[in-house]
mmCIF file with all atom_site columns, C-alpha atoms in Angstrom:
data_model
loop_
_atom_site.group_PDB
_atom_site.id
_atom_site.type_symbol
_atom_site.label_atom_id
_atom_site.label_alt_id
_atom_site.label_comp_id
_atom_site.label_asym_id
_atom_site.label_entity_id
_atom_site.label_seq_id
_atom_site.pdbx_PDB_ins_code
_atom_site.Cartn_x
_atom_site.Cartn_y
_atom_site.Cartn_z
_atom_site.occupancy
_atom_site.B_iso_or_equiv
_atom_site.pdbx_formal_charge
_atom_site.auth_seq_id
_atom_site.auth_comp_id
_atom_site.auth_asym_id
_atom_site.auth_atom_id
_atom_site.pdbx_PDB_model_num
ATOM 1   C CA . UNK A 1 1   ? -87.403  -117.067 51.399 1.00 88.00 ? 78  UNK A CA 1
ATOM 2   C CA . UNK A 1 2   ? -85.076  -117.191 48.780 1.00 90.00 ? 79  UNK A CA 1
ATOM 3   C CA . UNK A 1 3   ? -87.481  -119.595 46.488 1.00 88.00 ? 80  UNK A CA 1
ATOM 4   C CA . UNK A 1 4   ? -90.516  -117.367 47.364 1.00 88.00 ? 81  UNK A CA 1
ATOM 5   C CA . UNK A 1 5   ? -88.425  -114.372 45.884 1.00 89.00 ? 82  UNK A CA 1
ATOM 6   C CA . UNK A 1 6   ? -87.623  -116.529 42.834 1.00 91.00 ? 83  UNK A CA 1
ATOM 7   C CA . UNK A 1 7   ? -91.126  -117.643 42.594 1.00 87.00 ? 84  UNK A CA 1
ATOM 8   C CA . UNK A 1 8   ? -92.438  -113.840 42.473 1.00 88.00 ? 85  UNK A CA 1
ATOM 9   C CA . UNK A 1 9   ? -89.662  -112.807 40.054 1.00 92.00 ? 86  UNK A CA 1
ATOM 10  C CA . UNK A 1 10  ? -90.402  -115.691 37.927 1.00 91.00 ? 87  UNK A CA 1
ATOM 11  C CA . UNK A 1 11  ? -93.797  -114.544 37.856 1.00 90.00 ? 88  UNK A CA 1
ATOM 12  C CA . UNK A 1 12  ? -95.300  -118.174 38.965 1.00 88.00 ? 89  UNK A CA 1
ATOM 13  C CA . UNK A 1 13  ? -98.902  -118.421 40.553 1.00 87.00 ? 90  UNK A CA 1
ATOM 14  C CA . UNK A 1 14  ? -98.246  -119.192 44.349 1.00 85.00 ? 91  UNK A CA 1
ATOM 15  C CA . UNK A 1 15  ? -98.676  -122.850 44.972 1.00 82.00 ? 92  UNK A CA 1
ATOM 16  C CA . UNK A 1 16  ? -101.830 -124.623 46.687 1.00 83.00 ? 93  UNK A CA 1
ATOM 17  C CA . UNK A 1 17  ? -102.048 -125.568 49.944 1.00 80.00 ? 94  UNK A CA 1
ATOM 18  C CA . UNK A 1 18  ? -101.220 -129.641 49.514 1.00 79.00 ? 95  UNK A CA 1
ATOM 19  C CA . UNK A 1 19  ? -104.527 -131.767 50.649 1.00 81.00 ? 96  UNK A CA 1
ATOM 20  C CA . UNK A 1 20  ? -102.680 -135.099 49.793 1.00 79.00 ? 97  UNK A CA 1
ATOM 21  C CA . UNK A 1 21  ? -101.887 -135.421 53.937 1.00 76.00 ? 98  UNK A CA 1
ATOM 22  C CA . UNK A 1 22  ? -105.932 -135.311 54.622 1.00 78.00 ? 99  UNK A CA 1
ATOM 23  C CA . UNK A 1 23  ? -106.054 -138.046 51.774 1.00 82.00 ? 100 UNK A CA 1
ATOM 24  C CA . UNK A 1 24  ? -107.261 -141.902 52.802 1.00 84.00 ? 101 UNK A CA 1
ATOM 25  C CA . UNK A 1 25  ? -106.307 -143.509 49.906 1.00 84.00 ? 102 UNK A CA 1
ATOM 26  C CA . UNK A 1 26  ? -107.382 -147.395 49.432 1.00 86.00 ? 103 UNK A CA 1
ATOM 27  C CA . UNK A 1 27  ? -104.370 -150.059 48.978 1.00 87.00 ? 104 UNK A CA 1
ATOM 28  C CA . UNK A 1 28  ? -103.687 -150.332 45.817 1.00 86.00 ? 105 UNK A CA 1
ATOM 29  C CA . UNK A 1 29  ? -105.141 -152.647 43.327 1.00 85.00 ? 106 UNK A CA 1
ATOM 30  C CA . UNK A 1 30  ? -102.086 -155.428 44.081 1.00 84.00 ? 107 UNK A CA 1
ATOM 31  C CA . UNK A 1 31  ? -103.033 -155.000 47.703 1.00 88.00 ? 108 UNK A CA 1
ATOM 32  C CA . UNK A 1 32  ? -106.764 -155.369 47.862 1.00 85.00 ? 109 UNK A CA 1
ATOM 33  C CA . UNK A 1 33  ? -107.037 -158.689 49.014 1.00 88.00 ? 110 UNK A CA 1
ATOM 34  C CA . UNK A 1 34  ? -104.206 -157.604 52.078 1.00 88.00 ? 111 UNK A CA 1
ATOM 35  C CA . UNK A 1 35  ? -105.495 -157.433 55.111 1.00 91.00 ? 112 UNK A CA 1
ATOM 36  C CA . UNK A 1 36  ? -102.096 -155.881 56.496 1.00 92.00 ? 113 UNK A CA 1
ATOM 37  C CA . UNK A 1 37  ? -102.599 -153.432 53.748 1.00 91.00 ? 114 UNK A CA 1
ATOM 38  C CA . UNK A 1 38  ? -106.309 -152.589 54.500 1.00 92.00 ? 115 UNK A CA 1
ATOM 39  C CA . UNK A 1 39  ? -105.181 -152.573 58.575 1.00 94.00 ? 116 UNK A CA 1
ATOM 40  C CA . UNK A 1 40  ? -102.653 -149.348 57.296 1.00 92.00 ? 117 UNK A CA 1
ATOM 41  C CA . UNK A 1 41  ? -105.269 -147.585 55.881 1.00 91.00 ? 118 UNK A CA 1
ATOM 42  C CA . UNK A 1 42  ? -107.635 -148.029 59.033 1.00 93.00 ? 119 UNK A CA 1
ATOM 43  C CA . UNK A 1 43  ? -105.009 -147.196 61.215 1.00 93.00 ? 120 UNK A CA 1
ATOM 44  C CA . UNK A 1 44  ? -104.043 -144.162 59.272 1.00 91.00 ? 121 UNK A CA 1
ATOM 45  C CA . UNK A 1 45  ? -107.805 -143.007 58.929 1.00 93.00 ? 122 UNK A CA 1
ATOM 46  C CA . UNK A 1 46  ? -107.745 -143.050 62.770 1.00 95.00 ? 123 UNK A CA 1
ATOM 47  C CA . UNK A 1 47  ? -105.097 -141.150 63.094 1.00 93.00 ? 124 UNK A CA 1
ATOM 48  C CA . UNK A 1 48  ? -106.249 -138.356 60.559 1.00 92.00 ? 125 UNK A CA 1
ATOM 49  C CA . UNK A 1 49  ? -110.095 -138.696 62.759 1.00 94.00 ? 126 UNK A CA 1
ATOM 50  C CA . UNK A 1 50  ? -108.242 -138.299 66.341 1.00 96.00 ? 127 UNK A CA 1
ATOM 51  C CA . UNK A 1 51  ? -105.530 -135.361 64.799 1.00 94.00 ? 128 UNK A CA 1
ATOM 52  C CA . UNK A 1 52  ? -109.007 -133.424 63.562 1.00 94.00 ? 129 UNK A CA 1
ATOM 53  C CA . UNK A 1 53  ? -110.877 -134.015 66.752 1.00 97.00 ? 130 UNK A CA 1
ATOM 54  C CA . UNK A 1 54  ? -107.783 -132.602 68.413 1.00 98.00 ? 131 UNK A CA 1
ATOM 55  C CA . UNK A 1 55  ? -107.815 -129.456 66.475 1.00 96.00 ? 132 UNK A CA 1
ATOM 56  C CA . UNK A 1 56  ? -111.881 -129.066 66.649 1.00 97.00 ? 133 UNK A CA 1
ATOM 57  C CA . UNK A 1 57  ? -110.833 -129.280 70.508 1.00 97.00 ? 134 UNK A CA 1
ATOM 58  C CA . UNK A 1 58  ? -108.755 -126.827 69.880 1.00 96.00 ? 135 UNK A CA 1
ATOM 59  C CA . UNK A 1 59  ? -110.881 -124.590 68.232 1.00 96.00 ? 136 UNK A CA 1
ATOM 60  C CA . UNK A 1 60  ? -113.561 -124.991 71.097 1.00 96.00 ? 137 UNK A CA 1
ATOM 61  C CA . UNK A 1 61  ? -110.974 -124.030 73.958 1.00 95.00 ? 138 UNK A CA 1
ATOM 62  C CA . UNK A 1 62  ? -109.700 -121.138 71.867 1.00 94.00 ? 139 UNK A CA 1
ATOM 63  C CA . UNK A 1 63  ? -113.253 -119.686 71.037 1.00 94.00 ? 140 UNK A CA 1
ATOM 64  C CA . UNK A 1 64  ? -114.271 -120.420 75.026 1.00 93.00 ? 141 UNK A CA 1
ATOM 65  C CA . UNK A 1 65  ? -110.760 -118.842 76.209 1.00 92.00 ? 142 UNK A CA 1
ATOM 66  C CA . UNK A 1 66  ? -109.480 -116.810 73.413 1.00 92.00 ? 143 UNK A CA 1
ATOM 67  C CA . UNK A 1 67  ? -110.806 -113.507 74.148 1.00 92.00 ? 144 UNK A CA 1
ATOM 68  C CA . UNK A 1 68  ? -109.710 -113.538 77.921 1.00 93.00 ? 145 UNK A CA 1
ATOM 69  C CA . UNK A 1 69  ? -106.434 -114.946 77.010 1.00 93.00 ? 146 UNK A CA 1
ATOM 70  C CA . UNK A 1 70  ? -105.489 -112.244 74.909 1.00 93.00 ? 147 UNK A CA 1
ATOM 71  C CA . UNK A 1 71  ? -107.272 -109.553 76.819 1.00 95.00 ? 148 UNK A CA 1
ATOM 72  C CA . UNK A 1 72  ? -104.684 -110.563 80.140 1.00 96.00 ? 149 UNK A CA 1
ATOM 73  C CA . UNK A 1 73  ? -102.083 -110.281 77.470 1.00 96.00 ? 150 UNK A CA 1
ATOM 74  C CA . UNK A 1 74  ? -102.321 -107.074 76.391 1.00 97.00 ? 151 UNK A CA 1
ATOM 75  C CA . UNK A 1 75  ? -102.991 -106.006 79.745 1.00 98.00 ? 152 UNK A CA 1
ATOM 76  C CA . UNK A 1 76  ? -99.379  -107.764 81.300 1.00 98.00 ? 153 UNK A CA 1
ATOM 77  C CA . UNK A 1 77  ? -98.033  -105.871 78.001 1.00 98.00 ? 154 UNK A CA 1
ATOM 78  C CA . UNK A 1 78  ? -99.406  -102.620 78.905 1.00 98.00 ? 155 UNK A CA 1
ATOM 79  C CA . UNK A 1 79  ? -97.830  -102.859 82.609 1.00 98.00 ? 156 UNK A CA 1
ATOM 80  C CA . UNK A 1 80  ? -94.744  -104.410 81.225 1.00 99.00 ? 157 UNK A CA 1
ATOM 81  C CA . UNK A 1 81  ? -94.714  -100.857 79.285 1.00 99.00 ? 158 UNK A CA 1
ATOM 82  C CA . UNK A 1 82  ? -95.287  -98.581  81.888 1.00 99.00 ? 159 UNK A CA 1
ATOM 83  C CA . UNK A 1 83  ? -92.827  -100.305 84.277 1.00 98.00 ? 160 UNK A CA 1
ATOM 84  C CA . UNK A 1 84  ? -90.405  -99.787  81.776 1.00 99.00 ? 161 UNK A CA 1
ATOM 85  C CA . UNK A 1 85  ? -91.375  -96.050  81.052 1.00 99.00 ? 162 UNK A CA 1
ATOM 86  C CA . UNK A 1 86  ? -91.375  -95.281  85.229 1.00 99.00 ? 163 UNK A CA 1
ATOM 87  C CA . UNK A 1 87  ? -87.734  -97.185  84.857 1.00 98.00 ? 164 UNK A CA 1
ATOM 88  C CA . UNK A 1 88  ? -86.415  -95.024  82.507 1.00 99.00 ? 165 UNK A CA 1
ATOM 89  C CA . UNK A 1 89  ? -87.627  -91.613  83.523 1.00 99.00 ? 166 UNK A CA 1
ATOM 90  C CA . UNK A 1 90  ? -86.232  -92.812  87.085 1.00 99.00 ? 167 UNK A CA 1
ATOM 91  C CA . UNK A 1 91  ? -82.677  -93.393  85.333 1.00 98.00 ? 168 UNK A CA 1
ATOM 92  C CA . UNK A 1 92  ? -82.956  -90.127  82.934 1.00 98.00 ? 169 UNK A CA 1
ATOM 93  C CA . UNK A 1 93  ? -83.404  -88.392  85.920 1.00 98.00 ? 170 UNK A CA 1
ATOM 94  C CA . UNK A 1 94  ? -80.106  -89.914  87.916 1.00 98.00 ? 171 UNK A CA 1
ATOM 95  C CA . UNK A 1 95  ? -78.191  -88.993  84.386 1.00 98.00 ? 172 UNK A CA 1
ATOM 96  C CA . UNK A 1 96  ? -79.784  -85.362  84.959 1.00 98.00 ? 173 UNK A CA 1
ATOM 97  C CA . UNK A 1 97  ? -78.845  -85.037  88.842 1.00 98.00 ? 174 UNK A CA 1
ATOM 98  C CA . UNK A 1 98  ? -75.562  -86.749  87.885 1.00 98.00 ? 175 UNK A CA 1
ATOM 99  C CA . UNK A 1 99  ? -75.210  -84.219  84.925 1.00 98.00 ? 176 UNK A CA 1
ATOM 100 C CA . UNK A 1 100 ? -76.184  -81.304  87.098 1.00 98.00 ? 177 UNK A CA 1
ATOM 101 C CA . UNK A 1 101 ? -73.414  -82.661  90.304 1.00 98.00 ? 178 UNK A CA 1
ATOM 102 C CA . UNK A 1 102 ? -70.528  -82.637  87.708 1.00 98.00 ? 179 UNK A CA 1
ATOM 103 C CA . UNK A 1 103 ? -71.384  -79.580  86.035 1.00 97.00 ? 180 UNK A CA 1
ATOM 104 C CA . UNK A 1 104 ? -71.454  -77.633  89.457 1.00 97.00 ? 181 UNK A CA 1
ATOM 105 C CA . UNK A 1 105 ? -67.875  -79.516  90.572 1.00 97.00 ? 182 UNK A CA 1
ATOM 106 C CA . UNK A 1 106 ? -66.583  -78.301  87.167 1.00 97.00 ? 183 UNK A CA 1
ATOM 107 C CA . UNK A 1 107 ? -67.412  -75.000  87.954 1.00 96.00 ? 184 UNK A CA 1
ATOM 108 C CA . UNK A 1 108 ? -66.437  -74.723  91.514 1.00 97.00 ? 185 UNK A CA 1
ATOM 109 C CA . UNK A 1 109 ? -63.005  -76.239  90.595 1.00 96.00 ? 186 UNK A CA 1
ATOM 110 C CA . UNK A 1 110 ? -62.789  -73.701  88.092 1.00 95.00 ? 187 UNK A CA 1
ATOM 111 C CA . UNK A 1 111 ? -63.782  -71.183  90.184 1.00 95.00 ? 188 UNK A CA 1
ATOM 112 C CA . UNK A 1 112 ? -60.860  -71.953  92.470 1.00 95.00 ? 189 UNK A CA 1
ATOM 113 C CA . UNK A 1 113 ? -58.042  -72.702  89.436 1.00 94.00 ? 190 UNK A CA 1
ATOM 114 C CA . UNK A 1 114 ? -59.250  -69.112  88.388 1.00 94.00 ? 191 UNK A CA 1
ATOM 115 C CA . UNK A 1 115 ? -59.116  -67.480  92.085 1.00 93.00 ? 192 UNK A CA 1
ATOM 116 C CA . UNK A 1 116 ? -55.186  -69.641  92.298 1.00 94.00 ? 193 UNK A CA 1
ATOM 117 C CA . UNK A 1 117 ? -54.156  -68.124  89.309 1.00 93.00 ? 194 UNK A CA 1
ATOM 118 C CA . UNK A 1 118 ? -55.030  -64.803  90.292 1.00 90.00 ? 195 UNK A CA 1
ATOM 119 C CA . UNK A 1 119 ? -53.012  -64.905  93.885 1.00 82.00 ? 196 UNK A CA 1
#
């Protein structure tokens, strides 16, 4: 956070999004005739190919599923919400009828410290 604040106060464009990790660069030109070299730059290929097809995958489940997923969501939210309302109107009334029991001791025992005092 603190160099994103320094960035803005500094006035500085906001950097790029870095591409270099989607990059399949060749071996370089001392390496071109290695095949240990050239089998690190299939494997890594592959690995970019199968990480994409996982998150194309991805994409597919969430566009089939998405919608649904998020509907259920909100709608666990929702009851999560109104369990919680019904909750606390149940305990605001128990602080009422708790309220209203010590107010009516207070003045019954008043009451009687004022009828003692009398006598």
């Amino acid at each position: 956070m603190r160099n994103e604040f320094e960035r803005l106060a500094a006035r500085q464009p906001l950097e790029l999004l870095s591409m270099k990790r989607y990059e399949l660069p060749a071996p370089s030109s001392g390496q071109r005739n290695d095949i240990t070299a050239w089998q690190e730059c299939v494997n890594n290929s592959m690995a970019q190919l199968e990480h994409q097809a996982v998150r194309i995958e991805n994409l597919e489940i969430m566009s089939q599923h998405g919608c649904n997923a998020w509907r259920v969501y909100n709608e666990n939210l929702v009851h999560m919400i109104e369990s919680a309302q019904k909750d606390l109107q149940k305990l605001r009334k128990r602080i009422q009828d708790m309220n209203w029991q010590r107010k009516n001791s207070q003045l019954t025992s008043g009451a009687k410290l004022r009828e003692m005092e009398s006598t």
